PDB file of C-alpha atoms in Angstrom:
ATOM      1  CA  UNK L   1       3.056  90.933 -25.184  1.00  0.00           C
ATOM      2  CA  UNK L   2      -0.320  89.799 -23.804  1.00  0.00           C
ATOM      3  CA  UNK L   3      -0.632  86.052 -23.293  1.00  0.00           C
ATOM      4  CA  UNK L   4      -3.435  84.509 -25.397  1.00  0.00           C
ATOM      5  CA  UNK L   5      -5.515  81.715 -23.896  1.00  0.00           C
ATOM      6  CA  UNK L   6      -7.591  78.839 -25.155  1.00  0.00           C
ATOM      7  CA  UNK L   7     -10.506  78.972 -22.739  1.00  0.00           C
ATOM      8  CA  UNK L   8     -12.887  76.153 -21.796  1.00  0.00           C
ATOM      9  CA  UNK L   9     -16.308  77.329 -20.602  1.00  0.00           C
ATOM     10  CA  UNK L  10     -17.706  74.382 -18.686  1.00  0.00           C
ATOM     11  CA  UNK L  11     -14.468  72.822 -17.515  1.00  0.00           C
ATOM     12  CA  UNK L  12     -14.803  69.690 -15.413  1.00  0.00           C
ATOM     13  CA  UNK L  13     -17.531  68.050 -17.470  1.00  0.00           C
ATOM     14  CA  UNK L  14     -17.638  65.062 -19.817  1.00  0.00           C
ATOM     15  CA  UNK L  15     -15.933  66.993 -22.627  1.00  0.00           C
ATOM     16  CA  UNK L  16     -14.241  69.789 -20.671  1.00  0.00           C
ATOM     17  CA  UNK L  17     -11.844  67.594 -18.684  1.00  0.00           C
ATOM     18  CA  UNK L  18     -10.451  65.498 -21.571  1.00  0.00           C
ATOM     19  CA  UNK L  19     -10.426  68.634 -23.761  1.00  0.00           C
ATOM     20  CA  UNK L  20      -8.039  70.344 -21.325  1.00  0.00           C
ATOM     21  CA  UNK L  21      -5.679  67.367 -21.741  1.00  0.00           C
ATOM     22  CA  UNK L  22      -5.903  67.466 -25.542  1.00  0.00           C
ATOM     23  CA  UNK L  23      -5.294  71.212 -25.827  1.00  0.00           C
ATOM     24  CA  UNK L  24      -1.799  70.783 -24.345  1.00  0.00           C
ATOM     25  CA  UNK L  25      -0.724  69.641 -27.831  1.00  0.00           C
ATOM     26  CA  UNK L  26      -1.416  73.174 -29.082  1.00  0.00           C
ATOM     27  CA  UNK L  27      -0.806  75.576 -26.178  1.00  0.00           C
ATOM     28  CA  UNK L  28       0.354  75.860 -22.589  1.00  0.00           C
ATOM     29  CA  UNK L  29      -2.065  78.760 -21.992  1.00  0.00           C
ATOM     30  CA  UNK L  30      -5.272  76.957 -21.035  1.00  0.00           C
ATOM     31  CA  UNK L  31      -7.952  78.595 -18.922  1.00  0.00           C
ATOM     32  CA  UNK L  32     -10.619  76.414 -17.310  1.00  0.00           C
ATOM     33  CA  UNK L  33     -13.769  78.320 -16.341  1.00  0.00           C
ATOM     34  CA  UNK L  34     -16.752  76.879 -14.500  1.00  0.00           C
ATOM     35  CA  UNK L  35     -18.677  76.816 -11.252  1.00  0.00           C
ATOM     36  CA  UNK L  36     -16.021  74.678  -9.581  1.00  0.00           C
ATOM     37  CA  UNK L  37     -13.017  74.703 -11.939  1.00  0.00           C
ATOM     38  CA  UNK L  38     -10.150  72.311 -11.305  1.00  0.00           C
ATOM     39  CA  UNK L  39      -6.742  72.226 -12.954  1.00  0.00           C
ATOM     40  CA  UNK L  40      -6.134  69.237 -15.213  1.00  0.00           C
ATOM     41  CA  UNK L  41      -2.470  70.282 -15.474  1.00  0.00           C
ATOM     42  CA  UNK L  42      -0.481  72.447 -13.012  1.00  0.00           C
ATOM     43  CA  UNK L  43      -0.009  75.094 -15.731  1.00  0.00           C
ATOM     44  CA  UNK L  44      -3.773  75.614 -16.188  1.00  0.00           C
ATOM     45  CA  UNK L  45      -5.406  78.860 -15.096  1.00  0.00           C
ATOM     46  CA  UNK L  46      -8.796  78.503 -13.386  1.00  0.00           C
ATOM     47  CA  UNK L  47     -11.661  80.987 -13.278  1.00  0.00           C
ATOM     48  CA  UNK L  48     -14.856  80.680 -11.227  1.00  0.00           C
ATOM     49  CA  UNK L  49     -17.780  81.362 -13.539  1.00  0.00           C
ATOM     50  CA  UNK L  50     -21.555  81.305 -13.650  1.00  0.00           C
ATOM     51  CA  UNK L  51     -22.370  81.662 -17.350  1.00  0.00           C
ATOM     52  CA  UNK L  52     -25.610  83.493 -16.547  1.00  0.00           C
ATOM     53  CA  UNK L  53     -23.430  86.362 -15.244  1.00  0.00           C
ATOM     54  CA  UNK L  54     -22.670  88.575 -18.232  1.00  0.00           C
ATOM     55  CA  UNK L  55     -19.794  90.484 -16.626  1.00  0.00           C
ATOM     56  CA  UNK L  56     -18.063  87.321 -15.343  1.00  0.00           C
ATOM     57  CA  UNK L  57     -18.424  85.675 -18.760  1.00  0.00           C
ATOM     58  CA  UNK L  58     -16.743  88.683 -20.352  1.00  0.00           C
ATOM     59  CA  UNK L  59     -13.851  88.400 -17.884  1.00  0.00           C
ATOM     60  CA  UNK L  60     -13.549  84.643 -18.453  1.00  0.00           C
ATOM     61  CA  UNK L  61     -13.123  85.213 -22.195  1.00  0.00           C
ATOM     62  CA  UNK L  62     -10.635  88.097 -21.838  1.00  0.00           C
ATOM     63  CA  UNK L  63      -7.399  87.566 -23.808  1.00  0.00           C
ATOM     64  CA  UNK L  64      -8.749  84.365 -25.389  1.00  0.00           C
ATOM     65  CA  UNK L  65      -7.965  83.354 -28.975  1.00  0.00           C
ATOM     66  CA  UNK L  66     -10.267  80.312 -28.939  1.00  0.00           C
ATOM     67  CA  UNK L  67     -13.234  79.699 -26.626  1.00  0.00           C
ATOM     68  CA  UNK L  68     -14.833  76.276 -26.197  1.00  0.00           C
ATOM     69  CA  UNK L  69     -18.426  76.289 -24.963  1.00  0.00           C
ATOM     70  CA  UNK L  70     -18.863  72.761 -23.586  1.00  0.00           C
ATOM     71  CA  UNK L  71     -20.995  73.620 -20.544  1.00  0.00           C
ATOM     72  CA  UNK L  72     -24.125  71.759 -19.530  1.00  0.00           C
ATOM     73  CA  UNK L  73     -27.084  73.176 -17.654  1.00  0.00           C
ATOM     74  CA  UNK L  74     -29.360  71.287 -15.284  1.00  0.00           C
ATOM     75  CA  UNK L  75     -31.246  68.789 -17.449  1.00  0.00           C
ATOM     76  CA  UNK L  76     -34.760  70.161 -17.105  1.00  0.00           C
ATOM     77  CA  UNK L  77     -36.746  71.886 -19.848  1.00  0.00           C
ATOM     78  CA  UNK L  78     -37.599  74.797 -17.536  1.00  0.00           C
ATOM     79  CA  UNK L  79     -33.947  75.569 -16.769  1.00  0.00           C
ATOM     80  CA  UNK L  80     -32.995  75.257 -20.449  1.00  0.00           C
ATOM     81  CA  UNK L  81     -35.785  77.620 -21.518  1.00  0.00           C
ATOM     82  CA  UNK L  82     -34.886  80.168 -18.850  1.00  0.00           C
ATOM     83  CA  UNK L  83     -31.087  80.051 -19.029  1.00  0.00           C
ATOM     84  CA  UNK L  84     -29.726  78.867 -22.388  1.00  0.00           C
ATOM     85  CA  UNK L  85     -30.686  81.965 -24.446  1.00  0.00           C
ATOM     86  CA  UNK L  86     -29.023  84.339 -21.949  1.00  0.00           C
ATOM     87  CA  UNK L  87     -25.964  82.131 -21.487  1.00  0.00           C
ATOM     88  CA  UNK L  88     -25.498  81.893 -25.245  1.00  0.00           C
ATOM     89  CA  UNK L  89     -25.813  85.650 -25.740  1.00  0.00           C
ATOM     90  CA  UNK L  90     -23.290  86.261 -22.953  1.00  0.00           C
ATOM     91  CA  UNK L  91     -20.758  83.967 -24.635  1.00  0.00           C
ATOM     92  CA  UNK L  92     -21.386  85.343 -28.145  1.00  0.00           C
ATOM     93  CA  UNK L  93     -21.029  88.959 -27.003  1.00  0.00           C
ATOM     94  CA  UNK L  94     -17.851  88.192 -25.054  1.00  0.00           C
ATOM     95  CA  UNK L  95     -16.251  86.385 -28.008  1.00  0.00           C
ATOM     96  CA  UNK L  96     -17.154  89.177 -30.433  1.00  0.00           C
ATOM     97  CA  UNK L  97     -15.796  91.843 -28.070  1.00  0.00           C
ATOM     98  CA  UNK L  98     -12.563  89.909 -27.590  1.00  0.00           C
ATOM     99  CA  UNK L  99     -12.167  88.804 -31.231  1.00  0.00           C
ATOM    100  CA  UNK L 100     -12.083  85.177 -30.068  1.00  0.00           C
ATOM    101  CA  UNK L 101     -13.086  82.173 -32.151  1.00  0.00           C
ATOM    102  CA  UNK L 102     -15.941  80.114 -30.692  1.00  0.00           C
ATOM    103  CA  UNK L 103     -16.266  76.321 -30.700  1.00  0.00           C
ATOM    104  CA  UNK L 104     -19.739  75.247 -29.560  1.00  0.00           C
ATOM    105  CA  UNK L 105     -20.121  71.599 -28.577  1.00  0.00           C
ATOM    106  CA  UNK L 106     -23.716  70.625 -29.243  1.00  0.00           C
ATOM    107  CA  UNK L 107     -25.955  67.564 -29.506  1.00  0.00           C
ATOM    108  CA  UNK L 108     -28.307  66.150 -32.175  1.00  0.00           C
ATOM    109  CA  UNK L 109     -31.558  67.354 -30.585  1.00  0.00           C
ATOM    110  CA  UNK L 110     -32.223  69.959 -33.336  1.00  0.00           C
ATOM    111  CA  UNK L 111     -32.534  67.157 -35.916  1.00  0.00           C
ATOM    112  CA  UNK L 112     -35.463  65.495 -34.140  1.00  0.00           C
ATOM    113  CA  UNK L 113     -36.291  61.939 -35.184  1.00  0.00           C
ATOM    114  CA  UNK L 114     -34.329  61.004 -38.311  1.00  0.00           C
ATOM    115  CA  UNK L 115     -34.880  57.963 -40.509  1.00  0.00           C
ATOM    116  CA  UNK L 116     -31.444  56.849 -41.650  1.00  0.00           C
ATOM    117  CA  UNK L 117     -28.079  58.392 -40.760  1.00  0.00           C
ATOM    118  CA  UNK L 118     -27.778  61.874 -39.273  1.00  0.00           C
ATOM    119  CA  UNK L 119     -25.193  63.963 -41.145  1.00  0.00           C
ATOM    120  CA  UNK L 120     -24.040  67.575 -40.953  1.00  0.00           C
ATOM    121  CA  UNK L 121     -26.553  68.329 -43.734  1.00  0.00           C
ATOM    122  CA  UNK L 122     -29.572  66.876 -41.894  1.00  0.00           C
ATOM    123  CA  UNK L 123     -32.287  69.592 -41.707  1.00  0.00           C
ATOM    124  CA  UNK L 124     -33.555  70.785 -38.352  1.00  0.00           C
ATOM    125  CA  UNK L 125     -36.879  69.242 -37.386  1.00  0.00           C
ATOM    126  CA  UNK L 126     -36.934  69.184 -33.556  1.00  0.00           C
ATOM    127  CA  UNK L 127     -39.648  67.101 -31.937  1.00  0.00           C
ATOM    128  CA  UNK L 128     -38.895  68.087 -28.339  1.00  0.00           C
ATOM    129  CA  UNK L 129     -38.813  71.322 -26.347  1.00  0.00           C
ATOM    130  CA  UNK L 130     -35.088  70.812 -25.709  1.00  0.00           C
ATOM    131  CA  UNK L 131     -34.536  70.296 -29.422  1.00  0.00           C
ATOM    132  CA  UNK L 132     -36.347  73.567 -30.190  1.00  0.00           C
ATOM    133  CA  UNK L 133     -34.111  75.414 -27.726  1.00  0.00           C
ATOM    134  CA  UNK L 134     -30.885  73.990 -29.192  1.00  0.00           C
ATOM    135  CA  UNK L 135     -32.038  74.635 -32.767  1.00  0.00           C
ATOM    136  CA  UNK L 136     -32.546  78.329 -31.963  1.00  0.00           C
ATOM    137  CA  UNK L 137     -29.035  78.565 -30.501  1.00  0.00           C
ATOM    138  CA  UNK L 138     -27.489  76.864 -33.533  1.00  0.00           C
ATOM    139  CA  UNK L 139     -29.381  79.021 -36.029  1.00  0.00           C
ATOM    140  CA  UNK L 140     -28.304  82.145 -34.170  1.00  0.00           C
ATOM    141  CA  UNK L 141     -24.646  81.058 -34.227  1.00  0.00           C
ATOM    142  CA  UNK L 142     -24.809  80.135 -37.924  1.00  0.00           C
ATOM    143  CA  UNK L 143     -26.275  83.542 -38.727  1.00  0.00           C
ATOM    144  CA  UNK L 144     -23.468  85.244 -36.765  1.00  0.00           C
ATOM    145  CA  UNK L 145     -20.679  83.469 -38.632  1.00  0.00           C
ATOM    146  CA  UNK L 146     -22.393  83.805 -42.023  1.00  0.00           C
ATOM    147  CA  UNK L 147     -22.539  87.567 -41.463  1.00  0.00           C
ATOM    148  CA  UNK L 148     -18.862  87.597 -40.534  1.00  0.00           C
ATOM    149  CA  UNK L 149     -19.509  88.793 -36.969  1.00  0.00           C
ATOM    150  CA  UNK L 150     -17.185  86.132 -35.580  1.00  0.00           C
ATOM    151  CA  UNK L 151     -15.450  82.884 -36.501  1.00  0.00           C
ATOM    152  CA  UNK L 152     -17.314  79.954 -35.006  1.00  0.00           C
ATOM    153  CA  UNK L 153     -17.945  76.253 -35.447  1.00  0.00           C
ATOM    154  CA  UNK L 154     -20.497  73.723 -34.172  1.00  0.00           C
ATOM    155  CA  UNK L 155     -19.261  70.279 -33.142  1.00  0.00           C
ATOM    156  CA  UNK L 156     -21.990  67.705 -32.499  1.00  0.00           C
ATOM    157  CA  UNK L 157     -21.824  64.496 -30.533  1.00  0.00           C
ATOM    158  CA  UNK L 158     -24.218  61.582 -30.232  1.00  0.00           C
ATOM    159  CA  UNK L 159     -25.043  60.174 -26.767  1.00  0.00           C
ATOM    160  CA  UNK L 160     -21.938  60.125 -24.570  1.00  0.00           C
ATOM    161  CA  UNK L 161     -20.090  57.266 -22.958  1.00  0.00           C
ATOM    162  CA  UNK L 162     -16.554  57.254 -21.626  1.00  0.00           C
ATOM    163  CA  UNK L 163     -14.348  56.689 -18.567  1.00  0.00           C
ATOM    164  CA  UNK L 164     -15.510  58.680 -15.556  1.00  0.00           C
ATOM    165  CA  UNK L 165     -18.521  60.211 -17.317  1.00  0.00           C
ATOM    166  CA  UNK L 166     -21.017  60.127 -14.448  1.00  0.00           C
ATOM    167  CA  UNK L 167     -23.736  61.811 -16.513  1.00  0.00           C
ATOM    168  CA  UNK L 168     -23.707  59.115 -19.208  1.00  0.00           C
ATOM    169  CA  UNK L 169     -26.870  57.003 -19.366  1.00  0.00           C
ATOM    170  CA  UNK L 170     -24.750  54.023 -20.488  1.00  0.00           C
ATOM    171  CA  UNK L 171     -22.350  54.379 -17.549  1.00  0.00           C
ATOM    172  CA  UNK L 172     -25.188  54.853 -15.042  1.00  0.00           C
ATOM    173  CA  UNK L 173     -27.752  52.336 -16.263  1.00  0.00           C
ATOM    174  CA  UNK L 174     -25.538  49.617 -17.700  1.00  0.00           C
ATOM    175  CA  UNK L 175     -22.013  49.584 -16.244  1.00  0.00           C
ATOM    176  CA  UNK L 176     -22.918  50.643 -12.692  1.00  0.00           C
ATOM    177  CA  UNK L 177     -25.859  48.240 -12.471  1.00  0.00           C
ATOM    178  CA  UNK L 178     -23.989  45.228 -13.865  1.00  0.00           C
ATOM    179  CA  UNK L 179     -21.091  45.889 -11.469  1.00  0.00           C
ATOM    180  CA  UNK L 180     -23.584  45.862  -8.559  1.00  0.00           C
ATOM    181  CA  UNK L 181     -24.994  42.506  -9.659  1.00  0.00           C
ATOM    182  CA  UNK L 182     -28.193  44.102 -10.953  1.00  0.00           C
ATOM    183  CA  UNK L 183     -29.813  43.974 -14.379  1.00  0.00           C
ATOM    184  CA  UNK L 184     -28.676  46.562 -16.897  1.00  0.00           C
ATOM    185  CA  UNK L 185     -31.392  49.113 -17.646  1.00  0.00           C
ATOM    186  CA  UNK L 186     -32.156  50.222 -21.197  1.00  0.00           C
ATOM    187  CA  UNK L 187     -34.804  52.686 -22.300  1.00  0.00           C
ATOM    188  CA  UNK L 188     -37.548  51.462 -24.629  1.00  0.00           C
ATOM    189  CA  UNK L 189     -35.905  49.377 -27.356  1.00  0.00           C
ATOM    190  CA  UNK L 190     -32.593  47.532 -26.804  1.00  0.00           C
ATOM    191  CA  UNK L 191     -32.781  46.103 -30.337  1.00  0.00           C
ATOM    192  CA  UNK L 192     -32.604  49.519 -32.040  1.00  0.00           C
ATOM    193  CA  UNK L 193     -29.256  50.685 -33.453  1.00  0.00           C
ATOM    194  CA  UNK L 194     -27.844  53.438 -31.255  1.00  0.00           C
ATOM    195  CA  UNK L 195     -24.599  55.292 -31.990  1.00  0.00           C
ATOM    196  CA  UNK L 196     -22.531  56.480 -29.023  1.00  0.00           C
ATOM    197  CA  UNK L 197     -19.784  59.109 -28.923  1.00  0.00           C
ATOM    198  CA  UNK L 198     -16.706  58.162 -26.889  1.00  0.00           C
ATOM    199  CA  UNK L 199     -15.823  61.274 -24.896  1.00  0.00           C
ATOM    200  CA  UNK L 200     -11.995  61.112 -25.238  1.00  0.00           C
ATOM    201  CA  UNK L 201     -12.424  60.910 -29.039  1.00  0.00           C
ATOM    202  CA  UNK L 202     -14.883  63.820 -28.993  1.00  0.00           C
ATOM    203  CA  UNK L 203     -12.484  65.940 -26.913  1.00  0.00           C
ATOM    204  CA  UNK L 204      -9.582  65.179 -29.237  1.00  0.00           C
ATOM    205  CA  UNK L 205     -11.701  66.112 -32.263  1.00  0.00           C
ATOM    206  CA  UNK L 206     -12.838  69.342 -30.600  1.00  0.00           C
ATOM    207  CA  UNK L 207      -9.217  70.334 -29.945  1.00  0.00           C
ATOM    208  CA  UNK L 208      -8.257  69.538 -33.543  1.00  0.00           C
ATOM    209  CA  UNK L 209     -11.141  71.609 -34.932  1.00  0.00           C
ATOM    210  CA  UNK L 210     -10.439  74.520 -32.578  1.00  0.00           C
ATOM    211  CA  UNK L 211      -6.882  74.646 -33.859  1.00  0.00           C
ATOM    212  CA  UNK L 212      -7.610  74.242 -37.583  1.00  0.00           C
ATOM    213  CA  UNK L 213      -8.480  77.582 -39.209  1.00  0.00           C
ATOM    214  CA  UNK L 214     -10.157  75.962 -42.223  1.00  0.00           C
ATOM    215  CA  UNK L 215     -12.546  74.000 -39.958  1.00  0.00           C
ATOM    216  CA  UNK L 216     -14.459  77.111 -38.843  1.00  0.00           C
ATOM    217  CA  UNK L 217     -17.800  78.508 -40.014  1.00  0.00           C
ATOM    218  CA  UNK L 218     -19.361  75.081 -40.534  1.00  0.00           C
ATOM    219  CA  UNK L 219     -20.713  72.048 -38.670  1.00  0.00           C
ATOM    220  CA  UNK L 220     -18.798  68.875 -37.776  1.00  0.00           C
ATOM    221  CA  UNK L 221     -19.913  65.597 -36.246  1.00  0.00           C
ATOM    222  CA  UNK L 222     -17.460  64.315 -33.649  1.00  0.00           C
ATOM    223  CA  UNK L 223     -16.020  60.914 -34.610  1.00  0.00           C
ATOM    224  CA  UNK L 224     -17.876  57.755 -33.582  1.00  0.00           C
ATOM    225  CA  UNK L 225     -17.432  54.058 -34.319  1.00  0.00           C
ATOM    226  CA  UNK L 226     -19.323  53.117 -37.523  1.00  0.00           C
ATOM    227  CA  UNK L 227     -20.363  49.709 -36.240  1.00  0.00           C
ATOM    228  CA  UNK L 228     -24.215  49.593 -36.053  1.00  0.00           C
ATOM    229  CA  UNK L 229     -24.389  48.624 -32.391  1.00  0.00           C
ATOM    230  CA  UNK L 230     -27.608  48.021 -30.463  1.00  0.00           C
ATOM    231  CA  UNK L 231     -28.351  48.470 -26.775  1.00  0.00           C
ATOM    232  CA  UNK L 232     -28.503  44.703 -26.433  1.00  0.00           C
ATOM    233  CA  UNK L 233     -24.991  44.366 -27.812  1.00  0.00           C
ATOM    234  CA  UNK L 234     -23.615  47.179 -25.624  1.00  0.00           C
ATOM    235  CA  UNK L 235     -24.940  45.288 -22.599  1.00  0.00           C
ATOM    236  CA  UNK L 236     -23.581  41.964 -23.873  1.00  0.00           C
ATOM    237  CA  UNK L 237     -20.058  43.385 -24.356  1.00  0.00           C
ATOM    238  CA  UNK L 238     -20.071  45.045 -20.902  1.00  0.00           C
ATOM    239  CA  UNK L 239     -21.315  41.825 -19.260  1.00  0.00           C
ATOM    240  CA  UNK L 240     -18.704  39.745 -21.091  1.00  0.00           C
ATOM    241  CA  UNK L 241     -15.872  42.036 -19.880  1.00  0.00           C
ATOM    242  CA  UNK L 242     -17.262  41.909 -16.328  1.00  0.00           C
ATOM    243  CA  UNK L 243     -17.858  38.147 -16.431  1.00  0.00           C
ATOM    244  CA  UNK L 244     -21.567  38.395 -15.589  1.00  0.00           C
ATOM    245  CA  UNK L 245     -24.844  37.492 -17.291  1.00  0.00           C
ATOM    246  CA  UNK L 246     -26.101  40.110 -19.815  1.00  0.00           C
ATOM    247  CA  UNK L 247     -29.471  40.668 -18.114  1.00  0.00           C
ATOM    248  CA  UNK L 248     -31.561  43.664 -19.256  1.00  0.00           C
ATOM    249  CA  UNK L 249     -34.575  45.399 -17.756  1.00  0.00           C
ATOM    250  CA  UNK L 250     -36.356  47.548 -20.336  1.00  0.00           C
ATOM    251  CA  UNK L 251     -37.576  50.910 -19.029  1.00  0.00           C
ATOM    252  CA  UNK L 252     -40.828  51.959 -20.700  1.00  0.00           C
ATOM    253  CA  UNK L 253     -42.179  55.512 -20.894  1.00  0.00           C
ATOM    254  CA  UNK L 254     -44.688  54.578 -18.183  1.00  0.00           C
ATOM    255  CA  UNK L 255     -41.882  53.471 -15.841  1.00  0.00           C
ATOM    256  CA  UNK L 256     -39.933  56.658 -16.541  1.00  0.00           C
ATOM    257  CA  UNK L 257     -43.044  58.738 -15.904  1.00  0.00           C
ATOM    258  CA  UNK L 258     -43.577  57.086 -12.511  1.00  0.00           C
ATOM    259  CA  UNK L 259     -39.930  57.682 -11.548  1.00  0.00           C
ATOM    260  CA  UNK L 260     -40.185  61.220 -12.917  1.00  0.00           C
ATOM    261  CA  UNK L 261     -42.851  62.091 -10.360  1.00  0.00           C
ATOM    262  CA  UNK L 262     -40.025  62.084  -7.801  1.00  0.00           C
ATOM    263  CA  UNK L 263     -37.131  63.183 -10.042  1.00  0.00           C
ATOM    264  CA  UNK L 264     -37.632  66.162 -12.433  1.00  0.00           C
ATOM    265  CA  UNK L 265     -34.523  65.176 -14.415  1.00  0.00           C
ATOM    266  CA  UNK L 266     -36.032  61.775 -15.234  1.00  0.00           C
ATOM    267  CA  UNK L 267     -39.314  63.436 -16.203  1.00  0.00           C
ATOM    268  CA  UNK L 268     -37.318  65.618 -18.602  1.00  0.00           C
ATOM    269  CA  UNK L 269     -35.976  62.493 -20.322  1.00  0.00           C
ATOM    270  CA  UNK L 270     -39.409  61.339 -21.476  1.00  0.00           C
ATOM    271  CA  UNK L 271     -39.678  63.777 -24.390  1.00  0.00           C
ATOM    272  CA  UNK L 272     -36.331  62.457 -25.650  1.00  0.00           C
ATOM    273  CA  UNK L 273     -37.273  58.758 -25.732  1.00  0.00           C
ATOM    274  CA  UNK L 274     -37.860  58.906 -29.494  1.00  0.00           C
ATOM    275  CA  UNK L 275     -34.066  58.537 -29.566  1.00  0.00           C
ATOM    276  CA  UNK L 276     -34.240  55.125 -27.898  1.00  0.00           C
ATOM    277  CA  UNK L 277     -37.398  53.755 -29.543  1.00  0.00           C
ATOM    278  CA  UNK L 278     -36.031  53.920 -33.090  1.00  0.00           C
ATOM    279  CA  UNK L 279     -32.673  53.577 -34.817  1.00  0.00           C
ATOM    280  CA  UNK L 280     -30.362  56.466 -33.902  1.00  0.00           C
ATOM    281  CA  UNK L 281     -27.547  56.459 -36.457  1.00  0.00           C
ATOM    282  CA  UNK L 282     -24.913  59.196 -36.311  1.00  0.00           C
ATOM    283  CA  UNK L 283     -22.573  59.615 -39.275  1.00  0.00           C
ATOM    284  CA  UNK L 284     -19.153  61.215 -38.722  1.00  0.00           C
ATOM    285  CA  UNK L 285     -17.465  60.478 -42.062  1.00  0.00           C
ATOM    286  CA  UNK L 286     -16.793  64.169 -42.722  1.00  0.00           C
ATOM    287  CA  UNK L 287     -14.447  64.472 -39.740  1.00  0.00           C
ATOM    288  CA  UNK L 288     -12.886  61.017 -40.079  1.00  0.00           C
ATOM    289  CA  UNK L 289     -12.046  61.583 -43.734  1.00  0.00           C
ATOM    290  CA  UNK L 290     -10.821  65.178 -43.293  1.00  0.00           C
ATOM    291  CA  UNK L 291      -8.485  64.349 -40.419  1.00  0.00           C
ATOM    292  CA  UNK L 292      -7.754  60.656 -41.130  1.00  0.00           C
ATOM    293  CA  UNK L 293      -9.191  59.786 -37.707  1.00  0.00           C
ATOM    294  CA  UNK L 294      -9.932  56.244 -36.530  1.00  0.00           C
ATOM    295  CA  UNK L 295     -12.414  56.259 -33.602  1.00  0.00           C
ATOM    296  CA  UNK L 296     -12.161  54.027 -30.561  1.00  0.00           C
ATOM    297  CA  UNK L 297     -14.084  50.774 -31.009  1.00  0.00           C
ATOM    298  CA  UNK L 298     -17.098  50.132 -28.781  1.00  0.00           C
ATOM    299  CA  UNK L 299     -15.370  47.163 -27.134  1.00  0.00           C
ATOM    300  CA  UNK L 300     -12.287  49.228 -26.239  1.00  0.00           C
ATOM    301  CA  UNK L 301     -14.457  52.143 -25.086  1.00  0.00           C
ATOM    302  CA  UNK L 302     -16.647  49.955 -22.867  1.00  0.00           C
ATOM    303  CA  UNK L 303     -13.541  48.306 -21.420  1.00  0.00           C
ATOM    304  CA  UNK L 304     -12.108  51.748 -20.550  1.00  0.00           C
ATOM    305  CA  UNK L 305     -15.392  52.733 -18.837  1.00  0.00           C
ATOM    306  CA  UNK L 306     -15.279  49.587 -16.698  1.00  0.00           C
ATOM    307  CA  UNK L 307     -11.587  49.982 -15.846  1.00  0.00           C
ATOM    308  CA  UNK L 308     -12.233  53.584 -14.741  1.00  0.00           C
ATOM    309  CA  UNK L 309     -14.913  52.406 -12.292  1.00  0.00           C
ATOM    310  CA  UNK L 310     -12.728  49.569 -11.008  1.00  0.00           C
ATOM    311  CA  UNK L 311      -9.788  51.906 -10.377  1.00  0.00           C
TER     312      UNK L 311
END
């Protein structure tokens, strides 16, 4: 009998690594595919993969029952425009050919700026080029599962933070700076409410959804703490745990633009600063109620981020 895998496309990232740990609850047959895949457990199978390569993507998905697309591309609009459509088609075609279910981990960019809480029912109204790209991917996937071409699900997260997440703006601009004796940096408005998704919680939720048949063919928001936290308070909690002063330097669009002249990734952040100028409230009641899930508190999550750096 052929062994069936649960395959992670984009292993090694903020969601991919903790997801590999969580999937052990459901299967021992875990395949981690990526540019530089590393085993999280000795039983894992690894597969070197560039998702822009159609043939390699097909091989990566072979004998998979569930596929998790958690990969990230270089954070520039140009790369996203050039690569995401082809990558997505490669994954969709491979899953359909293999009869595999697809779990796509996405962000909230398709919603654009939202007044009030973002829910799974929030209409798409992207106000950025990256948001337009992600909205097209989501609409394509929704159309595929509505037509019965495959079983699929979209899991969304808010901005990430978590232990060892080097790509997290919170980890980079707040924790790392405070630990170096510098001011924490915050973009635009530290007094605005800003929900964060704790990556271990998001990974656990993604594993639960991928292994719950009734969860497919719909959208879920990954669980996040309900507390209406602000950037100012995130900094204050981190500083308190570290035993330092909660000093903040606010980064304006003009400052980001100047830095972006030398760093294309920073320049690509500017179109997303609507998320840090206004309240950014992410509601995940649907998941929490369906699976009786209690998310990690911000204080515990921030403490874990700091302990990961210290260790």
